Short mmCIF file of C-alpha atoms and ligand atoms in Angstrom, two decimals:
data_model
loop_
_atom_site.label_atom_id
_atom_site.label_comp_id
_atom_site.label_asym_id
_atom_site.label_seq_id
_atom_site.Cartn_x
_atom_site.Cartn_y
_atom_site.Cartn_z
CA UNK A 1 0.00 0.00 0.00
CA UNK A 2 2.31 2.70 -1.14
CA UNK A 3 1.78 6.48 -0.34
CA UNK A 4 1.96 7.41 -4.32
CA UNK A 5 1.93 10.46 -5.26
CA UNK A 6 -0.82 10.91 -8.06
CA UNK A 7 1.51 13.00 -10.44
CA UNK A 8 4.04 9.96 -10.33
CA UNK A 9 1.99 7.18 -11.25
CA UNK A 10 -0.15 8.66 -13.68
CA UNK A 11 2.59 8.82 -16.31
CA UNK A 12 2.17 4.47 -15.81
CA UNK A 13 -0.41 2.87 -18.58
CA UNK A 14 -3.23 1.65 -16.44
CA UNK A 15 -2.48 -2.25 -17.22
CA UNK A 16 0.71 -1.88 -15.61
CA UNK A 17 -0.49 -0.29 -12.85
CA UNK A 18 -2.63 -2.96 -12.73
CA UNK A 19 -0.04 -5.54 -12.69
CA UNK A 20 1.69 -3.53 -10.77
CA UNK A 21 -0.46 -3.61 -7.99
CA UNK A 22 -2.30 -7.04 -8.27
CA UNK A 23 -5.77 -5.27 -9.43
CA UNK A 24 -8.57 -7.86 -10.64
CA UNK A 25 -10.88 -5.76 -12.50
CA UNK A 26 -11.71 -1.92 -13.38
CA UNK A 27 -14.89 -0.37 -13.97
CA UNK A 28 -15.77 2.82 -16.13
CA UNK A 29 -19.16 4.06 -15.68
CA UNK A 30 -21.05 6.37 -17.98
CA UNK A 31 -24.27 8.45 -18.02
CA UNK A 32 -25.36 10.90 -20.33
CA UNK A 33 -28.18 11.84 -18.10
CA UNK A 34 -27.33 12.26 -14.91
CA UNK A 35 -23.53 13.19 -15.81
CA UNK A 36 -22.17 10.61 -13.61
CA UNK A 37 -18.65 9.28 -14.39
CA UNK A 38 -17.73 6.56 -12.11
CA UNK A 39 -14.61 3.94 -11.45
CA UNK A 40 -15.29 1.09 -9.75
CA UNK A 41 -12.07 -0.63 -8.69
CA UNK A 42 -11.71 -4.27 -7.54
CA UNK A 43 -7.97 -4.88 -6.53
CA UNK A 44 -9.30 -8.42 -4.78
CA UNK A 45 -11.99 -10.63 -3.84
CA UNK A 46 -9.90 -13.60 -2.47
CA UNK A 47 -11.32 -12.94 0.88
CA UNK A 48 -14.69 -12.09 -0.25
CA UNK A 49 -16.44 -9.37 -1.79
CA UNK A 50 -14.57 -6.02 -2.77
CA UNK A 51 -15.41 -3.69 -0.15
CA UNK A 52 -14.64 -0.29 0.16
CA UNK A 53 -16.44 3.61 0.07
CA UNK A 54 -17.06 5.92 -2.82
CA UNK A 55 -15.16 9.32 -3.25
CA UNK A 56 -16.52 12.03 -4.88
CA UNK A 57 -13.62 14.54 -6.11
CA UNK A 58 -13.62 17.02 -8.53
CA UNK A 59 -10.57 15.33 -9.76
CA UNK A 60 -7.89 17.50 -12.53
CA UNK A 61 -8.78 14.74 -14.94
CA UNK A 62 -10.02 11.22 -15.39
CA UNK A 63 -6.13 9.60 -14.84
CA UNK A 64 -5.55 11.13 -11.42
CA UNK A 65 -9.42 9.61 -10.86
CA UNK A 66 -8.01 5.74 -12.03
CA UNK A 67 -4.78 5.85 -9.96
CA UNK A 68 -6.53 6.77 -7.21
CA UNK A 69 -9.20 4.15 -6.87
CA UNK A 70 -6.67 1.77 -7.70
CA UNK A 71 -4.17 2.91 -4.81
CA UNK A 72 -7.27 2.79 -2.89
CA UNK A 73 -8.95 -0.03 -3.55
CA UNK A 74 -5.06 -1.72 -2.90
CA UNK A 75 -5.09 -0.19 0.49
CA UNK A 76 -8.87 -1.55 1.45
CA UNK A 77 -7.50 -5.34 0.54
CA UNK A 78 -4.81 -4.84 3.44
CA UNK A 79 -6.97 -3.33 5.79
CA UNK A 80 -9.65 -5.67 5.80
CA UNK A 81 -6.80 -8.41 5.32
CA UNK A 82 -5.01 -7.72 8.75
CA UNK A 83 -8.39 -6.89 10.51
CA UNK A 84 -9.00 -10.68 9.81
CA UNK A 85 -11.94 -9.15 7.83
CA UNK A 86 -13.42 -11.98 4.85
CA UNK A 87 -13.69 -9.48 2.43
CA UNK A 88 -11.68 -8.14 -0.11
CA UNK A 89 -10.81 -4.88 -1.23
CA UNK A 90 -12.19 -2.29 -3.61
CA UNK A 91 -12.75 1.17 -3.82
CA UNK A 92 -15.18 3.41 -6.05
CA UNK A 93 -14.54 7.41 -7.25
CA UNK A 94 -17.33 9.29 -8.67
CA UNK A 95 -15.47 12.48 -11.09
CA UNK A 96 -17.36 15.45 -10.41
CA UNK A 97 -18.36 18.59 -8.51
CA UNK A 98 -20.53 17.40 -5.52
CA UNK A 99 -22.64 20.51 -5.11
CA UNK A 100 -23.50 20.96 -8.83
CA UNK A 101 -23.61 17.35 -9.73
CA UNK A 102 -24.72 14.84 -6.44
CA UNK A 103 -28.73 14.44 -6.74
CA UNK A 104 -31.05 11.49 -6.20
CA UNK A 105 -30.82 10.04 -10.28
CA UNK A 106 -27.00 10.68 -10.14
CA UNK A 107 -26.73 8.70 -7.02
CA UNK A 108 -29.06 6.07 -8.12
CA UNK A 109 -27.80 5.81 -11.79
CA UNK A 110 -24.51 4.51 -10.04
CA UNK A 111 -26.42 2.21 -7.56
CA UNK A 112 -27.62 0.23 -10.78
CA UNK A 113 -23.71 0.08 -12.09
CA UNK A 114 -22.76 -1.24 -8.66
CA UNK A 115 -25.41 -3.84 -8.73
CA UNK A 116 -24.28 -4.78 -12.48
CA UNK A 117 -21.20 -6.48 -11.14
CA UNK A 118 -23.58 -8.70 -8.82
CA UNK A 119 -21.93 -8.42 -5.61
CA UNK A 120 -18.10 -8.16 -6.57
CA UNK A 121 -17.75 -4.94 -5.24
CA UNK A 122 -19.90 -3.82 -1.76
CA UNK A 123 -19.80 0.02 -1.42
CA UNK A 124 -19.67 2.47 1.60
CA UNK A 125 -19.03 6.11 2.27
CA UNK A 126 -16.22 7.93 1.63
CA UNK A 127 -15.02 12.05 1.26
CA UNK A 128 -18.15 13.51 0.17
CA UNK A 129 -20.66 10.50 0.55
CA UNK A 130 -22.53 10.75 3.40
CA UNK A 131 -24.44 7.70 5.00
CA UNK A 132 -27.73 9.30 3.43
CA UNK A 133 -26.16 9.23 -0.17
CA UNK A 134 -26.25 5.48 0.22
CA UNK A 135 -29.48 5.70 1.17
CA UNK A 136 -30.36 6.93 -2.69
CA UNK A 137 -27.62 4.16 -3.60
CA UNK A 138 -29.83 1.44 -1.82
CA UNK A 139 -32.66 2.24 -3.53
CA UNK A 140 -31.00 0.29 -6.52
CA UNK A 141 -28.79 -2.10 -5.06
CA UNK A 142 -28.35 -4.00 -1.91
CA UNK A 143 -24.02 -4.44 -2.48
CA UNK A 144 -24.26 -1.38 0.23
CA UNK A 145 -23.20 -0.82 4.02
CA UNK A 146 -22.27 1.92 6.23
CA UNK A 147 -26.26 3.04 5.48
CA UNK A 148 -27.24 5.33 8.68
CA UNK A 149 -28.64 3.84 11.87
CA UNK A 150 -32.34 5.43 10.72
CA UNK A 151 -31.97 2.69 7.94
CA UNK A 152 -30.94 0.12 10.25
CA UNK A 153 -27.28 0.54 9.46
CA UNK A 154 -24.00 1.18 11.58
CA UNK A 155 -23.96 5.01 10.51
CA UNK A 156 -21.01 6.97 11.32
CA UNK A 157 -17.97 4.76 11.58
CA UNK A 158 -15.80 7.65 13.34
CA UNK A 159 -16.26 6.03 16.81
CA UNK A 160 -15.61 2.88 16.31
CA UNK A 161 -12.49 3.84 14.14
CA UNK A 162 -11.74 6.47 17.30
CA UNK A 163 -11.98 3.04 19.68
CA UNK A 164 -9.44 1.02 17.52
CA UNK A 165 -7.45 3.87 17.37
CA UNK A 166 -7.04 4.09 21.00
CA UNK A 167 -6.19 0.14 20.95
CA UNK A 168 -3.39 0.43 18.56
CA UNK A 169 -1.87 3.25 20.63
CA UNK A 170 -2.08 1.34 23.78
CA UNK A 171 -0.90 -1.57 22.04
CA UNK A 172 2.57 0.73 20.76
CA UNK A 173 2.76 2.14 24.21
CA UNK A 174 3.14 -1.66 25.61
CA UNK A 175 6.10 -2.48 23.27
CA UNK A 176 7.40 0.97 23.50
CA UNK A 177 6.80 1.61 27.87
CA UNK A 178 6.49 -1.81 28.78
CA UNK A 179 2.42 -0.66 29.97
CA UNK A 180 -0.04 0.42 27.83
CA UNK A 181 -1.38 2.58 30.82
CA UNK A 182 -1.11 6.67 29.25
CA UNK A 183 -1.73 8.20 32.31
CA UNK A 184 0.65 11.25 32.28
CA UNK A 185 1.91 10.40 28.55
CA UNK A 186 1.56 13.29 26.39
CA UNK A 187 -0.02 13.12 23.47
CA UNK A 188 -0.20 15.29 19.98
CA UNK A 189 -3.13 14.66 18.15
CA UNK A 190 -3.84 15.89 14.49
CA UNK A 191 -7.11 17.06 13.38
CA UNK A 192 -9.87 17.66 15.86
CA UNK A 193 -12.34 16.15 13.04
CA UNK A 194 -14.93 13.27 14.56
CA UNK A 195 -11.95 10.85 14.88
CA UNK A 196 -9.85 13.26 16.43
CA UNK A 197 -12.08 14.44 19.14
CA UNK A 198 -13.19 11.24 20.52
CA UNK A 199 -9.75 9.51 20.56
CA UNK A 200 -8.64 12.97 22.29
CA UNK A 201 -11.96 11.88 24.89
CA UNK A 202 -10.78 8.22 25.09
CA UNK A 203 -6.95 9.77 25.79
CA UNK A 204 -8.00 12.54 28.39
CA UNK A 205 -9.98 9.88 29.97
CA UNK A 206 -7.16 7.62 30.70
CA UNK A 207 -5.25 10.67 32.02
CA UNK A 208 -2.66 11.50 29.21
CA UNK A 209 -2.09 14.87 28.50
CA UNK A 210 -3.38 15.92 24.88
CA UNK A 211 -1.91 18.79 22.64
CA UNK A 212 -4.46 19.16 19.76
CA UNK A 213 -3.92 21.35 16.49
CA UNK A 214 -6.46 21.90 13.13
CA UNK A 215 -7.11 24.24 10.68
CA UNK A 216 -10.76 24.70 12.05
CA UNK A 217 -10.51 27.29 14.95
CA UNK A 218 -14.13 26.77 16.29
CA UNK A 219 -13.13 23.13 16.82
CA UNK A 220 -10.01 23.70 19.00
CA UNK A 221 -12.18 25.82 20.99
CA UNK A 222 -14.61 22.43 21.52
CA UNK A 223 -11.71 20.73 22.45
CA UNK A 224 -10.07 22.98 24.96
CA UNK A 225 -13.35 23.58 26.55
CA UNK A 226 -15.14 20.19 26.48
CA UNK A 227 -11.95 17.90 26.82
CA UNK A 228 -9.30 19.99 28.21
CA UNK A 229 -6.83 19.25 25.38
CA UNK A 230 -4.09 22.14 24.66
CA UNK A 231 -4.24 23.58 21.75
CA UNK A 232 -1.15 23.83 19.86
CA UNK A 233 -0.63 25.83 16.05
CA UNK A 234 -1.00 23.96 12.84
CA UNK A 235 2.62 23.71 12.07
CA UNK A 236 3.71 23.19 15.44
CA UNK A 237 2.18 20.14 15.98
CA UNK A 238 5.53 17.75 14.72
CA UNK A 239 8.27 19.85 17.28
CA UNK A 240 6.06 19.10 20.34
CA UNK A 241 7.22 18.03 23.30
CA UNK A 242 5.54 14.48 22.96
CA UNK A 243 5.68 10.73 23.73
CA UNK A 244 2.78 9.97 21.28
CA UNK A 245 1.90 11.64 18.04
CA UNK A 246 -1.64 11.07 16.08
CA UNK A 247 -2.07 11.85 12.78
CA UNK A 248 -6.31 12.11 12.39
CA UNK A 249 -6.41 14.32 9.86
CA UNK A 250 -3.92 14.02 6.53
CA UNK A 251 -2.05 11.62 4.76
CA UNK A 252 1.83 11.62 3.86
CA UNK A 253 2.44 13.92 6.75
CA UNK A 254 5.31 11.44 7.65
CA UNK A 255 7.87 12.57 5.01
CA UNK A 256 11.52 14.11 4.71
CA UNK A 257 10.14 17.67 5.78
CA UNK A 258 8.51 16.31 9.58
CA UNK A 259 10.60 12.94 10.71
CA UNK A 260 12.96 15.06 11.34
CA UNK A 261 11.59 17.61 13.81
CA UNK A 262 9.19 14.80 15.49
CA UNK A 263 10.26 14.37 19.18
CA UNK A 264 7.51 11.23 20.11
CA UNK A 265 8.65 7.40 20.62
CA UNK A 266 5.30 6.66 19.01
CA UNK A 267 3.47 7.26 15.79
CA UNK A 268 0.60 5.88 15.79
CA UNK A 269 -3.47 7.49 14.73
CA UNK A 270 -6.11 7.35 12.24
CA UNK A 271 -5.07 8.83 9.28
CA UNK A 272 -4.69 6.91 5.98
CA UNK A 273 -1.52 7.00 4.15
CA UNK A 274 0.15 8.45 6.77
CA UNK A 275 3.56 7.34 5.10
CA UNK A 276 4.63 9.56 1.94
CA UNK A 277 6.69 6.88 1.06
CA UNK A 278 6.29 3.22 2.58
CA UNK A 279 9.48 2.05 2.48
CA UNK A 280 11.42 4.75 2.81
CA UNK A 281 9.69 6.58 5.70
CA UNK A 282 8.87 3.30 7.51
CA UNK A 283 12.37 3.10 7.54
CA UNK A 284 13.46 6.41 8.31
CA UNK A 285 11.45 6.09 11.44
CA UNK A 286 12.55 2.48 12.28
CA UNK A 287 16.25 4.00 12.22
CA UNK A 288 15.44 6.72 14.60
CA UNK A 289 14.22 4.80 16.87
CA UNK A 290 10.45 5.51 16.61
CA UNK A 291 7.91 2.95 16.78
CA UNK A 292 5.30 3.63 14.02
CA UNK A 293 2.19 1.50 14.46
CA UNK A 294 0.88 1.08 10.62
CA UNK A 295 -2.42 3.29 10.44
CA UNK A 296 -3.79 0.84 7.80
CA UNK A 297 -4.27 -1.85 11.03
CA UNK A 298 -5.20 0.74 13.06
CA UNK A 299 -7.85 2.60 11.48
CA UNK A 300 -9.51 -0.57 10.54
CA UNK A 301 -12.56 -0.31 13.38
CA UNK A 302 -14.59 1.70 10.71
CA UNK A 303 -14.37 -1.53 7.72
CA UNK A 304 -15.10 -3.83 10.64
CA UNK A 305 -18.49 -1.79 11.12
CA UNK A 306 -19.61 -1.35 7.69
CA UNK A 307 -18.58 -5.44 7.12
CA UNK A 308 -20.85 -6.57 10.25
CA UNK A 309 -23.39 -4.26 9.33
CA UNK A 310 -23.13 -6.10 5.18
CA UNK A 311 -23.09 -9.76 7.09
CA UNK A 312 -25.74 -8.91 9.24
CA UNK A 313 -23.35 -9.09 12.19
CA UNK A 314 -23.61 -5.65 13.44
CA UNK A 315 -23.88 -5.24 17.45
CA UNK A 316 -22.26 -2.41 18.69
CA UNK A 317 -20.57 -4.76 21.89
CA UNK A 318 -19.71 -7.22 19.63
CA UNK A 319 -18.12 -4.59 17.50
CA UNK A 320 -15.90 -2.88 20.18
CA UNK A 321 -14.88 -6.31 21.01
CA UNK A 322 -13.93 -7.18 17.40
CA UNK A 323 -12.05 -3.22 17.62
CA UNK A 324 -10.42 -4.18 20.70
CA UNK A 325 -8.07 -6.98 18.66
CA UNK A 326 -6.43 -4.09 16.97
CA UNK A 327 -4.25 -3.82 20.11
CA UNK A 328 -3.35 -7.93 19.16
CA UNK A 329 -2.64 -7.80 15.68
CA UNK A 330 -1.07 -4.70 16.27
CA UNK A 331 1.06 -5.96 19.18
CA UNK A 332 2.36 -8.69 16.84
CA UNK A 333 3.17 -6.89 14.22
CA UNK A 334 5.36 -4.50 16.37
CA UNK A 335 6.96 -7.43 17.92
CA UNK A 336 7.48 -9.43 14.45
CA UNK A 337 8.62 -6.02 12.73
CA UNK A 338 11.32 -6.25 15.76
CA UNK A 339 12.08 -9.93 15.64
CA UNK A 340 12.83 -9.28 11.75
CA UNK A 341 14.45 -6.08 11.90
CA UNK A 342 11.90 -4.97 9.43
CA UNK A 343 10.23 -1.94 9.60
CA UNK A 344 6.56 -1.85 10.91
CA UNK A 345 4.56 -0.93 7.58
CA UNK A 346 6.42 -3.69 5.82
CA UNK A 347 5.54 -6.44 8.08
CA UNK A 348 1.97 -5.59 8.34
CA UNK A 349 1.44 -5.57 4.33
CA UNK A 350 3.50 -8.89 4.73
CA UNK A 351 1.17 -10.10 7.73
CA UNK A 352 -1.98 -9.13 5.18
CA UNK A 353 -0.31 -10.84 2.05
CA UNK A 354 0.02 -14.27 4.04
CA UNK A 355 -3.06 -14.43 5.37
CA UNK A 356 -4.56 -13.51 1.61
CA UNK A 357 -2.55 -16.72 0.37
CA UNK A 358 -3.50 -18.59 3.24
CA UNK A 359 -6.80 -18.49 2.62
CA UNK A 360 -6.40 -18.44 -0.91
CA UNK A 361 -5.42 -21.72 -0.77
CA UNK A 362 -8.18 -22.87 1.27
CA UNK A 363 -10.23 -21.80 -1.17
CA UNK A 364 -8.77 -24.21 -3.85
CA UNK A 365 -10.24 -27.40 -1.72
CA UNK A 366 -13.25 -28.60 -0.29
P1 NAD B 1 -12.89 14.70 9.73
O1 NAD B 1 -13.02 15.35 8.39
O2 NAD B 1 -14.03 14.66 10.65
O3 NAD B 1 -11.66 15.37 10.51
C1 NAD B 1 -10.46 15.76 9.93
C2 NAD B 1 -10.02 17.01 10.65
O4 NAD B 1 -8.71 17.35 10.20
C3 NAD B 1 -10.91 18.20 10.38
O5 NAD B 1 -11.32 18.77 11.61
C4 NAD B 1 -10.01 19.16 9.60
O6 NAD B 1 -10.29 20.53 9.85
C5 NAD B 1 -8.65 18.78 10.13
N1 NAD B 1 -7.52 19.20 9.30
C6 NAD B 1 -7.47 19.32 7.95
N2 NAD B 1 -6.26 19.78 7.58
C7 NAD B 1 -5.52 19.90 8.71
C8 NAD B 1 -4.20 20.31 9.00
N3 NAD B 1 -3.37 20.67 8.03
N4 NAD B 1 -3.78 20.30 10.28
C9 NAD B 1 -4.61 19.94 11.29
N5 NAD B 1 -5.88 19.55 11.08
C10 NAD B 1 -6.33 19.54 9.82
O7 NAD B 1 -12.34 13.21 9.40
P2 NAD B 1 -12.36 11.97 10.38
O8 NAD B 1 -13.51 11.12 10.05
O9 NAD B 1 -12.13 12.43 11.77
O10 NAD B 1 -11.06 11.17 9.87
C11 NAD B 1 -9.77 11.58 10.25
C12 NAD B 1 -8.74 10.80 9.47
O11 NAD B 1 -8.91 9.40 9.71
C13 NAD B 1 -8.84 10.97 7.97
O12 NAD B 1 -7.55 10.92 7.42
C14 NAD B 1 -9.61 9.76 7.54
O13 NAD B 1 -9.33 9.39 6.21
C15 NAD B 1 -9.10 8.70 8.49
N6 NAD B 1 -10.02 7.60 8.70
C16 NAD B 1 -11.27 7.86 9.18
C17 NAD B 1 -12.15 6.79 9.36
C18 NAD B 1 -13.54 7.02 9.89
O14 NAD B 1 -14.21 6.04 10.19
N7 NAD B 1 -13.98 8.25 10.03
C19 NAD B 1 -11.74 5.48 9.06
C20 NAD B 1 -10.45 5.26 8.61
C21 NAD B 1 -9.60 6.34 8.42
#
């Protein structure tokens, strides 16, 4: 699951990317109608069905659309792999301007292209697809989950993903401290968004000490006032003071500009891509001596939602036990990534990768 930068992959044809990345199928949609231009990417279904949300961008043009379902529908297959999810990974982008183009027959006319492929892929929300955009989605297919919990659905994944979250930092501060207790451990978390702010809750709770920074002033001011948290500037946030920072707001913010000034033992939040560069980054980190806890694992409470919710599993107990195994897998994957003097992200796409083969193979016999 490479942090790729659109601009450098786009140059790639599209079949190579594909082989490059293992993809099984890609989708174009078209309607004159409605407008709608869609991309349905399946990178696997060797677990099960291709699972991941739709993204509405208004992206520069269609290329930058392709590589980025296909980087994302790659990253959904190794989440749901290391959650121990059986489903596979996919990932859908809808090209357009969401306030001009997003309407009922828009969002329906692409419900009927995601029930075309008869259950390959299983769509959710993503940036700018809300839970009651799938509702207009559902109208024409039932290969849909993350609907809101009006519609009998798991809504809102943010807390769940805040809860596994937590688990993978506790499970970093146990290989890092020794105890996964973070009373008095000083956090810096990223982006005060709905992830953000409960994790921050879960954190001040337990008695660390949170430092919070975004670019949205009104929601610092929540923070401070509601959680206690200290607010820190936007750029300031990688030269604090830290044990434990949390990215939960941007991707590639781990990259040759902020390793440097970070002062934490621990990376570890809910942002995806947090990497800019797997390999190198992972081991940039690995060599100064900072344990990065791959955000892929540990963002994965809101795919185990939306997946209950599609198998009909969906209890919120049950899911907050299924959450809590983040701070296993996670554990394991630190301590392999150790064993193998590896660095973290590597072992955890390896982790996914063997457990896709695994059960690949199971698949071959009765
Ligand atoms: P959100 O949009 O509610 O919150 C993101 C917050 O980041 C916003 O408050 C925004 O103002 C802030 N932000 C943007 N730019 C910033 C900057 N430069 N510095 C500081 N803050 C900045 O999103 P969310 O649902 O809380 O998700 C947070 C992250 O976790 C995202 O990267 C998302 O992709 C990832 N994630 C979320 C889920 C989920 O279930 N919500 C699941 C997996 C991964």
């Amino acid at each position: 699951m490479e942090t790729v930068t659109v601009s450098d992959q786009k140059s790639k044809h599209v079949f190579d990317l594909m082989a490059e990345y293992g993809h099984e199928q890609l989708v174009q949609c078209y309607d004159k109608a409605t407008g709608l231009k869609a991309i349905i990417s399946i990178h696997s279904t060797v677990l099960g069905p291709s699972m991941g949300g739709t993204r509405m961008w208004n992206y520069a043009n269609d290329e930058d659309a392709i590589v980025d379902a296909l980087r994302l529908s790659r990253g959904m297959t190794y989440k749901s792999a290391i959650a121990g999810l059986n489903v596979g990974g996919g990932k859908a982008v809808l090209i357009g301007n969401t306030k001009t183009m997003k309407n009922e027959a828009y969002l329906r006319r692409f419900g009927k292209f995601i029930d075309s492929l008869h259950g390959k892929y299983v769509t959710a929300c993503d940036v700018n697809i809300t839970p009651y955009d799938l509702e207009y989605i559902y109208m024409e297919t039932n290969f849909v989950t993350g609907l809101p919990e009006t519609s009998g659905g798991s809504g809102s994944s943010s807390l769940i993903t805040a809860y596994g979250t937590y688990m993978g930092i506790k499970a970093a501060a146990k290989k890092a401290y020794g105890s996964d207790h973070l009373k008095g451990k000083k956090v810096a978390v990223q982006g005060a968004g709905s992830v953000g702010m409960k994790l921050t809750e879960y954190l001040v709770k337990e008695g660390a000490d949170v430092f919070i920074t975004d670019i949205d002033e009104e929601k610092l001011k929540r923070a401070s006032k509601e959680l206690g948290a200290h607010v820190v500037g936007e750029p300031d946030i990688y030269d604090a003071p830290v044990d434990i920072y949390a990215p939960c707001a941007l991707g590639a913010t781990l990259n040759d500009d902020t390793i440097s000034r970070l002062k934490c033992d621990i990376v570890a939040g809910a942002a995806n891509n947090q990497l800019q560069d797997d390999q190198k980054h992972g081991d940039i980190l690995m060599e100064k001596g900072i344990l990065y806890a791959p955000d892929f694992l540990v963002n994965a409470g809101g795919i185990m939602a939306v997946a209950a919710e599609y198998f009909g599993e969906y209890k919120k107990e049950y899911l907050y036990q299924k959450a809590e195994k983040i701070y296993d897998i996670c554990l394991h994957v630190l301590e392999r990534a150790e064993a193998e003097k590896q660095n973290t992200q590597k072992i955890a796409m390896r982790m996914a990768e063997e457990r896709i083969t695994a059960m690949g193979n199971l698949r071959k016999t009765l």
